[in-house]
Amino acid sequence: MTSKRILIADDSNTARGVLGKFFAQRDFEVCEAVDGEDTIEKARTLKLDLILLDVAMPHTNGIAAASVLKDMLPNVRIVLFTMYTEAIARAFPHGELAADAVSMQKLADCVQSLLRS
């Protein structure tokens, strides 16, 4: 079985490092991006299976980047994540976007489930 390629997009070196190591240990091929613009540019050239996208990033935030990416790569799965769950709840007060804080294992389960479908 070939490993799935995921792009981890986060402006935090620490977050990218932790997530990258976590998914690499689970046999994912990990690529990294530092902001929304970098994510869009890398997504143009890399053959990706999934993009793990931080919501709050400079230049182009994750929500705006996700919109561009879905038009550009409609078959690539995108998972938005953030440590600012309260800000997301305020931005989408009527439940238009569900957001839950989850453990790393739940995040891994989510990624693996999306890549199986």
mmCIF file of N, CA and C in Angstrom:
data_model
loop_
_atom_site.group_PDB
_atom_site.id
_atom_site.type_symbol
_atom_site.label_atom_id
_atom_site.label_comp_id
_atom_site.label_asym_id
_atom_site.label_seq_id
_atom_site.Cartn_x
_atom_site.Cartn_y
_atom_site.Cartn_z
ATOM 1 N N MET A 1 0.840 -1.182 0.000
ATOM 2 C CA MET A 1 0.000 0.000 0.000
ATOM 3 C C MET A 1 0.884 1.244 0.000
ATOM 4 N N THR A 2 0.600 2.172 -0.885
ATOM 5 C CA THR A 2 1.372 3.411 -0.923
ATOM 6 C C THR A 2 0.874 4.350 0.164
ATOM 7 N N SER A 3 1.805 5.116 0.705
ATOM 8 C CA SER A 3 1.407 6.039 1.760
ATOM 9 C C SER A 3 0.664 7.221 1.153
ATOM 10 N N LYS A 4 -0.262 7.746 1.920
ATOM 11 C CA LYS A 4 -1.042 8.904 1.509
ATOM 12 C C LYS A 4 -0.235 10.158 1.783
ATOM 13 N N ARG A 5 -0.362 11.140 0.912
ATOM 14 C CA ARG A 5 0.371 12.394 1.056
ATOM 15 C C ARG A 5 -0.564 13.460 1.620
ATOM 16 N N ILE A 6 -0.152 14.041 2.753
ATOM 17 C CA ILE A 6 -0.932 15.122 3.336
ATOM 18 C C ILE A 6 -0.071 16.376 3.425
ATOM 19 N N LEU A 7 -0.725 17.505 3.284
ATOM 20 C CA LEU A 7 -0.079 18.808 3.431
ATOM 21 C C LEU A 7 -0.570 19.409 4.738
ATOM 22 N N ILE A 8 0.365 19.702 5.634
ATOM 23 C CA ILE A 8 0.037 20.333 6.908
ATOM 24 C C ILE A 8 0.345 21.815 6.783
ATOM 25 N N ALA A 9 -0.698 22.634 6.900
ATOM 26 C CA ALA A 9 -0.560 24.075 6.737
ATOM 27 C C ALA A 9 -0.825 24.759 8.073
ATOM 28 N N ASP A 10 0.225 25.361 8.623
ATOM 29 C CA ASP A 10 0.113 26.084 9.892
ATOM 30 C C ASP A 10 1.272 27.063 9.960
ATOM 31 N N ASP A 11 1.011 28.262 10.471
ATOM 32 C CA ASP A 11 2.076 29.255 10.571
ATOM 33 C C ASP A 11 2.997 28.998 11.756
ATOM 34 N N SER A 12 2.658 28.063 12.604
ATOM 35 C CA SER A 12 3.496 27.725 13.760
ATOM 36 C C SER A 12 4.448 26.581 13.412
ATOM 37 N N ASN A 13 5.751 26.856 13.519
ATOM 38 C CA ASN A 13 6.750 25.804 13.306
ATOM 39 C C ASN A 13 6.517 24.636 14.249
ATOM 40 N N THR A 14 6.171 24.951 15.499
ATOM 41 C CA THR A 14 5.953 23.921 16.505
ATOM 42 C C THR A 14 4.773 23.028 16.123
ATOM 43 N N ALA A 15 3.660 23.644 15.752
ATOM 44 C CA ALA A 15 2.476 22.860 15.377
ATOM 45 C C ALA A 15 2.764 21.979 14.167
ATOM 46 N N ARG A 16 3.407 22.552 13.142
ATOM 47 C CA ARG A 16 3.749 21.750 11.958
ATOM 48 C C ARG A 16 4.665 20.594 12.340
ATOM 49 N N GLY A 17 5.627 20.868 13.206
ATOM 50 C CA GLY A 17 6.556 19.821 13.621
ATOM 51 C C GLY A 17 5.873 18.692 14.368
ATOM 52 N N VAL A 18 5.014 19.036 15.309
ATOM 53 C CA VAL A 18 4.310 18.021 16.097
ATOM 54 C C VAL A 18 3.365 17.220 15.209
ATOM 55 N N LEU A 19 2.564 17.918 14.409
ATOM 56 C CA LEU A 19 1.629 17.223 13.523
ATOM 57 C C LEU A 19 2.370 16.390 12.480
ATOM 58 N N GLY A 20 3.439 16.952 11.929
ATOM 59 C CA GLY A 20 4.222 16.227 10.933
ATOM 60 C C GLY A 20 4.798 14.940 11.482
ATOM 61 N N LYS A 21 5.380 15.019 12.656
ATOM 62 C CA LYS A 21 5.952 13.822 13.284
ATOM 63 C C LYS A 21 4.863 12.802 13.589
ATOM 64 N N PHE A 22 3.749 13.290 14.119
ATOM 65 C CA PHE A 22 2.633 12.414 14.468
ATOM 66 C C PHE A 22 2.149 11.633 13.254
ATOM 67 N N PHE A 23 1.933 12.321 12.129
ATOM 68 C CA PHE A 23 1.417 11.642 10.937
ATOM 69 C C PHE A 23 2.496 10.843 10.211
ATOM 70 N N ALA A 24 3.733 11.282 10.240
ATOM 71 C CA ALA A 24 4.823 10.510 9.629
ATOM 72 C C ALA A 24 4.975 9.161 10.331
ATOM 73 N N GLN A 25 4.780 9.132 11.644
ATOM 74 C CA GLN A 25 4.866 7.877 12.394
ATOM 75 C C GLN A 25 3.722 6.929 12.043
ATOM 76 N N ARG A 26 2.694 7.448 11.405
ATOM 77 C CA ARG A 26 1.557 6.633 10.974
ATOM 78 C C ARG A 26 1.595 6.385 9.463
ATOM 79 N N ASP A 27 2.795 6.485 8.915
ATOM 80 C CA ASP A 27 3.064 6.158 7.507
ATOM 81 C C ASP A 27 2.414 7.089 6.492
ATOM 82 N N PHE A 28 2.200 8.348 6.866
ATOM 83 C CA PHE A 28 1.770 9.349 5.899
ATOM 84 C C PHE A 28 3.005 10.054 5.360
ATOM 85 N N GLU A 29 2.972 10.415 4.096
ATOM 86 C CA GLU A 29 4.011 11.271 3.540
ATOM 87 C C GLU A 29 3.578 12.702 3.837
ATOM 88 N N VAL A 30 4.393 13.426 4.581
ATOM 89 C CA VAL A 30 4.013 14.743 5.084
ATOM 90 C C VAL A 30 4.734 15.846 4.316
ATOM 91 N N CYS A 31 3.963 16.838 3.857
ATOM 92 C CA CYS A 31 4.483 18.061 3.264
ATOM 93 C C CYS A 31 4.003 19.205 4.157
ATOM 94 N N GLU A 32 4.685 20.338 4.101
ATOM 95 C CA GLU A 32 4.336 21.447 4.977
ATOM 96 C C GLU A 32 4.167 22.745 4.204
ATOM 97 N N ALA A 33 3.287 23.608 4.738
ATOM 98 C CA ALA A 33 3.092 24.962 4.228
ATOM 99 C C ALA A 33 2.984 25.905 5.428
ATOM 100 N N VAL A 34 3.438 27.159 5.234
ATOM 101 C CA VAL A 34 3.527 28.097 6.363
ATOM 102 C C VAL A 34 2.387 29.108 6.437
ATOM 103 N N ASP A 35 1.594 29.236 5.380
ATOM 104 C CA ASP A 35 0.443 30.143 5.406
ATOM 105 C C ASP A 35 -0.500 29.760 4.272
ATOM 106 N N GLY A 36 -1.596 30.491 4.149
ATOM 107 C CA GLY A 36 -2.585 30.161 3.124
ATOM 108 C C GLY A 36 -2.055 30.260 1.712
ATOM 109 N N GLU A 37 -1.276 31.297 1.430
ATOM 110 C CA GLU A 37 -0.705 31.458 0.084
ATOM 111 C C GLU A 37 0.245 30.316 -0.252
ATOM 112 N N ASP A 38 1.092 29.952 0.703
ATOM 113 C CA ASP A 38 2.027 28.843 0.507
ATOM 114 C C ASP A 38 1.264 27.538 0.291
ATOM 115 N N THR A 39 0.165 27.358 0.999
ATOM 116 C CA THR A 39 -0.659 26.167 0.851
ATOM 117 C C THR A 39 -1.213 26.064 -0.568
ATOM 118 N N ILE A 40 -1.767 27.153 -1.068
ATOM 119 C CA ILE A 40 -2.341 27.162 -2.414
ATOM 120 C C ILE A 40 -1.261 26.872 -3.451
ATOM 121 N N GLU A 41 -0.111 27.512 -3.302
ATOM 122 C CA GLU A 41 0.990 27.304 -4.246
ATOM 123 C C GLU A 41 1.471 25.848 -4.232
ATOM 124 N N LYS A 42 1.669 25.280 -3.052
ATOM 125 C CA LYS A 42 2.143 23.894 -2.971
ATOM 126 C C LYS A 42 1.091 22.916 -3.467
ATOM 127 N N ALA A 43 -0.173 23.217 -3.212
ATOM 128 C CA ALA A 43 -1.248 22.332 -3.663
ATOM 129 C C ALA A 43 -1.318 22.259 -5.187
ATOM 130 N N ARG A 44 -0.867 23.319 -5.864
ATOM 131 C CA ARG A 44 -0.846 23.322 -7.336
ATOM 132 C C ARG A 44 0.132 22.282 -7.886
ATOM 133 N N THR A 45 1.228 22.037 -7.165
ATOM 134 C CA THR A 45 2.288 21.188 -7.701
ATOM 135 C C THR A 45 2.365 19.798 -7.062
ATOM 136 N N LEU A 46 1.894 19.658 -5.850
ATOM 137 C CA LEU A 46 1.982 18.371 -5.161
ATOM 138 C C LEU A 46 0.732 17.537 -5.444
ATOM 139 N N LYS A 47 0.899 16.267 -5.567
ATOM 140 C CA LYS A 47 -0.258 15.374 -5.693
ATOM 141 C C LYS A 47 -0.664 14.973 -4.277
ATOM 142 N N LEU A 48 -1.703 15.638 -3.773
ATOM 143 C CA LEU A 48 -2.104 15.476 -2.377
ATOM 144 C C LEU A 48 -3.342 14.601 -2.249
ATOM 145 N N ASP A 49 -3.416 13.936 -1.108
ATOM 146 C CA ASP A 49 -4.618 13.179 -0.758
ATOM 147 C C ASP A 49 -5.483 13.964 0.227
ATOM 148 N N LEU A 50 -4.843 14.795 1.060
ATOM 149 C CA LEU A 50 -5.566 15.538 2.086
ATOM 150 C C LEU A 50 -4.758 16.759 2.497
ATOM 151 N N ILE A 51 -5.470 17.825 2.853
ATOM 152 C CA ILE A 51 -4.829 19.041 3.371
ATOM 153 C C ILE A 51 -5.362 19.287 4.766
ATOM 154 N N LEU A 52 -4.457 19.377 5.716
ATOM 155 C CA LEU A 52 -4.777 19.703 7.101
ATOM 156 C C LEU A 52 -4.456 21.179 7.266
ATOM 157 N N LEU A 53 -5.469 22.011 7.445
ATOM 158 C CA LEU A 53 -5.355 23.450 7.257
ATOM 159 C C LEU A 53 -5.754 24.221 8.513
ATOM 160 N N ASP A 54 -4.812 24.953 9.074
ATOM 161 C CA ASP A 54 -5.090 25.813 10.219
ATOM 162 C C ASP A 54 -5.992 26.953 9.764
ATOM 163 N N VAL A 55 -6.949 27.322 10.584
ATOM 164 C CA VAL A 55 -7.876 28.401 10.247
ATOM 165 C C VAL A 55 -7.194 29.760 10.316
ATOM 166 N N ALA A 56 -6.421 30.003 11.369
ATOM 167 C CA ALA A 56 -5.831 31.330 11.606
ATOM 168 C C ALA A 56 -4.382 31.366 11.143
ATOM 169 N N MET A 57 -4.168 31.905 9.925
ATOM 170 C CA MET A 57 -2.819 32.043 9.371
ATOM 171 C C MET A 57 -2.697 33.410 8.705
ATOM 172 N N PRO A 58 -1.475 33.918 8.600
ATOM 173 C CA PRO A 58 -1.280 35.216 7.945
ATOM 174 C C PRO A 58 -1.427 35.131 6.420
ATOM 175 N N HIS A 59 -1.497 36.285 5.800
ATOM 176 C CA HIS A 59 -1.578 36.461 4.340
ATOM 177 C C HIS A 59 -2.922 36.003 3.784
ATOM 178 N N THR A 60 -3.211 34.732 3.837
ATOM 179 C CA THR A 60 -4.511 34.191 3.449
ATOM 180 C C THR A 60 -4.900 33.196 4.530
ATOM 181 N N ASN A 61 -6.023 33.446 5.215
ATOM 182 C CA ASN A 61 -6.393 32.547 6.315
ATOM 183 C C ASN A 61 -6.882 31.203 5.771
ATOM 184 N N GLY A 62 -7.034 30.256 6.665
ATOM 185 C CA GLY A 62 -7.391 28.902 6.266
ATOM 186 C C GLY A 62 -8.752 28.781 5.614
ATOM 187 N N ILE A 63 -9.715 29.585 6.048
ATOM 188 C CA ILE A 63 -11.050 29.513 5.464
ATOM 189 C C ILE A 63 -11.020 30.007 4.018
ATOM 190 N N ALA A 64 -10.342 31.130 3.784
ATOM 191 C CA ALA A 64 -10.212 31.646 2.415
ATOM 192 C C ALA A 64 -9.416 30.676 1.548
ATOM 193 N N ALA A 65 -8.337 30.126 2.091
ATOM 194 C CA ALA A 65 -7.530 29.164 1.338
ATOM 195 C C ALA A 65 -8.344 27.916 1.003
ATOM 196 N N ALA A 66 -9.149 27.444 1.945
ATOM 197 C CA ALA A 66 -9.970 26.253 1.707
ATOM 198 C C ALA A 66 -10.939 26.475 0.553
ATOM 199 N N SER A 67 -11.492 27.664 0.458
ATOM 200 C CA SER A 67 -12.414 27.987 -0.633
ATOM 201 C C SER A 67 -11.708 27.898 -1.987
ATOM 202 N N VAL A 68 -10.521 28.466 -2.073
ATOM 203 C CA VAL A 68 -9.731 28.403 -3.311
ATOM 204 C C VAL A 68 -9.347 26.954 -3.616
ATOM 205 N N LEU A 69 -8.900 26.240 -2.594
ATOM 206 C CA LEU A 69 -8.444 24.866 -2.778
ATOM 207 C C LEU A 69 -9.568 23.947 -3.234
ATOM 208 N N LYS A 70 -10.776 24.121 -2.700
ATOM 209 C CA LYS A 70 -11.897 23.269 -3.089
ATOM 210 C C LYS A 70 -12.256 23.486 -4.556
ATOM 211 N N ASP A 71 -12.153 24.729 -5.039
ATOM 212 C CA ASP A 71 -12.401 24.987 -6.456
ATOM 213 C C ASP A 71 -11.285 24.406 -7.320
ATOM 214 N N MET A 72 -10.059 24.525 -6.841
ATOM 215 C CA MET A 72 -8.890 24.096 -7.594
ATOM 216 C C MET A 72 -8.732 22.570 -7.591
ATOM 217 N N LEU A 73 -9.008 21.940 -6.448
ATOM 218 C CA LEU A 73 -8.802 20.498 -6.272
ATOM 219 C C LEU A 73 -10.032 19.880 -5.602
ATOM 220 N N PRO A 74 -11.123 19.753 -6.320
ATOM 221 C CA PRO A 74 -12.374 19.315 -5.685
ATOM 222 C C PRO A 74 -12.336 17.916 -5.079
ATOM 223 N N ASN A 75 -11.403 17.076 -5.491
ATOM 224 C CA ASN A 75 -11.336 15.715 -4.966
ATOM 225 C C ASN A 75 -10.391 15.552 -3.791
ATOM 226 N N VAL A 76 -9.684 16.605 -3.430
ATOM 227 C CA VAL A 76 -8.765 16.537 -2.292
ATOM 228 C C VAL A 76 -9.538 16.895 -1.029
ATOM 229 N N ARG A 77 -9.431 16.050 -0.022
ATOM 230 C CA ARG A 77 -10.123 16.285 1.244
ATOM 231 C C ARG A 77 -9.386 17.379 2.020
ATOM 232 N N ILE A 78 -10.146 18.233 2.716
ATOM 233 C CA ILE A 78 -9.576 19.316 3.519
ATOM 234 C C ILE A 78 -10.140 19.226 4.929
ATOM 235 N N VAL A 79 -9.244 19.267 5.915
ATOM 236 C CA VAL A 79 -9.640 19.304 7.314
ATOM 237 C C VAL A 79 -9.170 20.632 7.883
ATOM 238 N N LEU A 80 -10.121 21.455 8.333
ATOM 239 C CA LEU A 80 -9.789 22.715 9.000
ATOM 240 C C LEU A 80 -9.622 22.452 10.487
ATOM 241 N N PHE A 81 -8.599 23.041 11.073
ATOM 242 C CA PHE A 81 -8.415 22.909 12.514
ATOM 243 C C PHE A 81 -7.978 24.249 13.080
ATOM 244 N N THR A 82 -8.207 24.421 14.371
ATOM 245 C CA THR A 82 -7.820 25.663 15.022
ATOM 246 C C THR A 82 -7.744 25.463 16.524
ATOM 247 N N MET A 83 -6.923 26.280 17.162
ATOM 248 C CA MET A 83 -6.931 26.294 18.616
ATOM 249 C C MET A 83 -7.872 27.381 19.125
ATOM 250 N N TYR A 84 -8.513 28.091 18.195
ATOM 251 C CA TYR A 84 -9.414 29.192 18.542
ATOM 252 C C TYR A 84 -10.863 28.784 18.330
ATOM 253 N N THR A 85 -11.300 27.709 18.982
ATOM 254 C CA THR A 85 -12.648 27.203 18.762
ATOM 255 C C THR A 85 -13.721 28.219 19.161
ATOM 256 N N GLU A 86 -13.437 29.042 20.165
ATOM 257 C CA GLU A 86 -14.428 30.044 20.570
ATOM 258 C C GLU A 86 -14.615 31.098 19.486
ATOM 259 N N ALA A 87 -13.538 31.500 18.824
ATOM 260 C CA ALA A 87 -13.638 32.480 17.737
ATOM 261 C C ALA A 87 -14.446 31.911 16.574
ATOM 262 N N ILE A 88 -14.270 30.631 16.283
ATOM 263 C CA ILE A 88 -15.037 29.987 15.222
ATOM 264 C C ILE A 88 -16.515 29.950 15.597
ATOM 265 N N ALA A 89 -16.800 29.624 16.852
ATOM 266 C CA ALA A 89 -18.195 29.590 17.293
ATOM 267 C C ALA A 89 -18.840 30.968 17.175
ATOM 268 N N ARG A 90 -18.089 32.036 17.464
ATOM 269 C CA ARG A 90 -18.620 33.396 17.310
ATOM 270 C C ARG A 90 -18.807 33.758 15.838
ATOM 271 N N ALA A 91 -17.906 33.300 14.980
ATOM 272 C CA ALA A 91 -18.003 33.616 13.551
ATOM 273 C C ALA A 91 -19.163 32.876 12.892
ATOM 274 N N PHE A 92 -19.525 31.725 13.419
ATOM 275 C CA PHE A 92 -20.626 30.924 12.873
ATOM 276 C C PHE A 92 -21.623 30.621 13.992
ATOM 277 N N PRO A 93 -22.344 31.655 14.486
ATOM 278 C CA PRO A 93 -23.183 31.497 15.670
ATOM 279 C C PRO A 93 -24.400 30.596 15.482
ATOM 280 N N HIS A 94 -24.797 30.339 14.267
ATOM 281 C CA HIS A 94 -25.988 29.530 14.029
ATOM 282 C C HIS A 94 -25.654 28.096 13.645
ATOM 283 N N GLY A 95 -24.439 27.687 13.947
ATOM 284 C CA GLY A 95 -24.047 26.309 13.691
ATOM 285 C C GLY A 95 -23.755 25.979 12.242
ATOM 286 N N GLU A 96 -23.466 27.011 11.415
ATOM 287 C CA GLU A 96 -23.159 26.756 10.006
ATOM 288 C C GLU A 96 -21.883 25.926 9.853
ATOM 289 N N LEU A 97 -21.033 25.984 10.850
ATOM 290 C CA LEU A 97 -19.779 25.240 10.823
ATOM 291 C C LEU A 97 -19.601 24.596 12.188
ATOM 292 N N ALA A 98 -19.546 23.285 12.213
ATOM 293 C CA ALA A 98 -19.363 22.586 13.482
ATOM 294 C C ALA A 98 -17.888 22.551 13.823
ATOM 295 N N ALA A 99 -17.550 22.833 15.057
ATOM 296 C CA ALA A 99 -16.151 22.802 15.480
ATOM 297 C C ALA A 99 -16.069 22.182 16.861
ATOM 298 N N ASP A 100 -15.216 21.198 17.002
ATOM 299 C CA ASP A 100 -14.989 20.555 18.282
ATOM 300 C C ASP A 100 -13.495 20.422 18.495
ATOM 301 N N ALA A 101 -13.056 20.632 19.716
ATOM 302 C CA ALA A 101 -11.662 20.367 20.064
ATOM 303 C C ALA A 101 -11.517 18.855 20.193
ATOM 304 N N VAL A 102 -10.495 18.284 19.542
ATOM 305 C CA VAL A 102 -10.319 16.839 19.568
ATOM 306 C C VAL A 102 -8.869 16.500 19.892
ATOM 307 N N SER A 103 -8.675 15.281 20.341
ATOM 308 C CA SER A 103 -7.334 14.802 20.635
ATOM 309 C C SER A 103 -6.594 14.508 19.337
ATOM 310 N N MET A 104 -5.277 14.349 19.440
ATOM 311 C CA MET A 104 -4.484 13.999 18.267
ATOM 312 C C MET A 104 -4.956 12.673 17.675
ATOM 313 N N GLN A 105 -5.314 11.717 18.521
ATOM 314 C CA GLN A 105 -5.775 10.426 18.002
ATOM 315 C C GLN A 105 -7.076 10.590 17.239
ATOM 316 N N LYS A 106 -7.982 11.434 17.740
ATOM 317 C CA LYS A 106 -9.231 11.673 17.007
ATOM 318 C C LYS A 106 -8.955 12.371 15.678
ATOM 319 N N LEU A 107 -7.973 13.272 15.675
ATOM 320 C CA LEU A 107 -7.588 13.924 14.424
ATOM 321 C C LEU A 107 -7.043 12.888 13.442
ATOM 322 N N ALA A 108 -6.206 11.993 13.925
ATOM 323 C CA ALA A 108 -5.665 10.927 13.077
ATOM 324 C C ALA A 108 -6.781 10.026 12.564
ATOM 325 N N ASP A 109 -7.736 9.684 13.424
ATOM 326 C CA ASP A 109 -8.864 8.854 13.008
ATOM 327 C C ASP A 109 -9.682 9.562 11.931
ATOM 328 N N CYS A 110 -9.878 10.874 12.106
ATOM 329 C CA CYS A 110 -10.618 11.670 11.118
ATOM 330 C C CYS A 110 -9.900 11.637 9.774
ATOM 331 N N VAL A 111 -8.601 11.879 9.771
ATOM 332 C CA VAL A 111 -7.810 11.880 8.538
ATOM 333 C C VAL A 111 -7.878 10.510 7.865
ATOM 334 N N GLN A 112 -7.676 9.452 8.634
ATOM 335 C CA GLN A 112 -7.698 8.113 8.050
ATOM 336 C C GLN A 112 -9.079 7.761 7.497
ATOM 337 N N SER A 113 -10.121 8.164 8.194
ATOM 338 C CA SER A 113 -11.479 7.917 7.725
ATOM 339 C C SER A 113 -11.755 8.644 6.415
ATOM 340 N N LEU A 114 -11.328 9.901 6.308
ATOM 341 C CA LEU A 114 -11.549 10.662 5.087
ATOM 342 C C LEU A 114 -10.786 10.064 3.904
ATOM 343 N N LEU A 115 -9.606 9.554 4.164
ATOM 344 C CA LEU A 115 -8.801 9.000 3.084
ATOM 345 C C LEU A 115 -9.284 7.624 2.639
ATOM 346 N N ARG A 116 -10.057 6.963 3.462
ATOM 347 C CA ARG A 116 -10.641 5.657 3.087
ATOM 348 C C ARG A 116 -11.875 5.836 2.204
ATOM 349 N N SER A 117 -12.557 6.965 2.371
ATOM 350 C CA SER A 117 -13.823 7.157 1.637
ATOM 351 C C SER A 117 -13.597 7.603 0.212
#
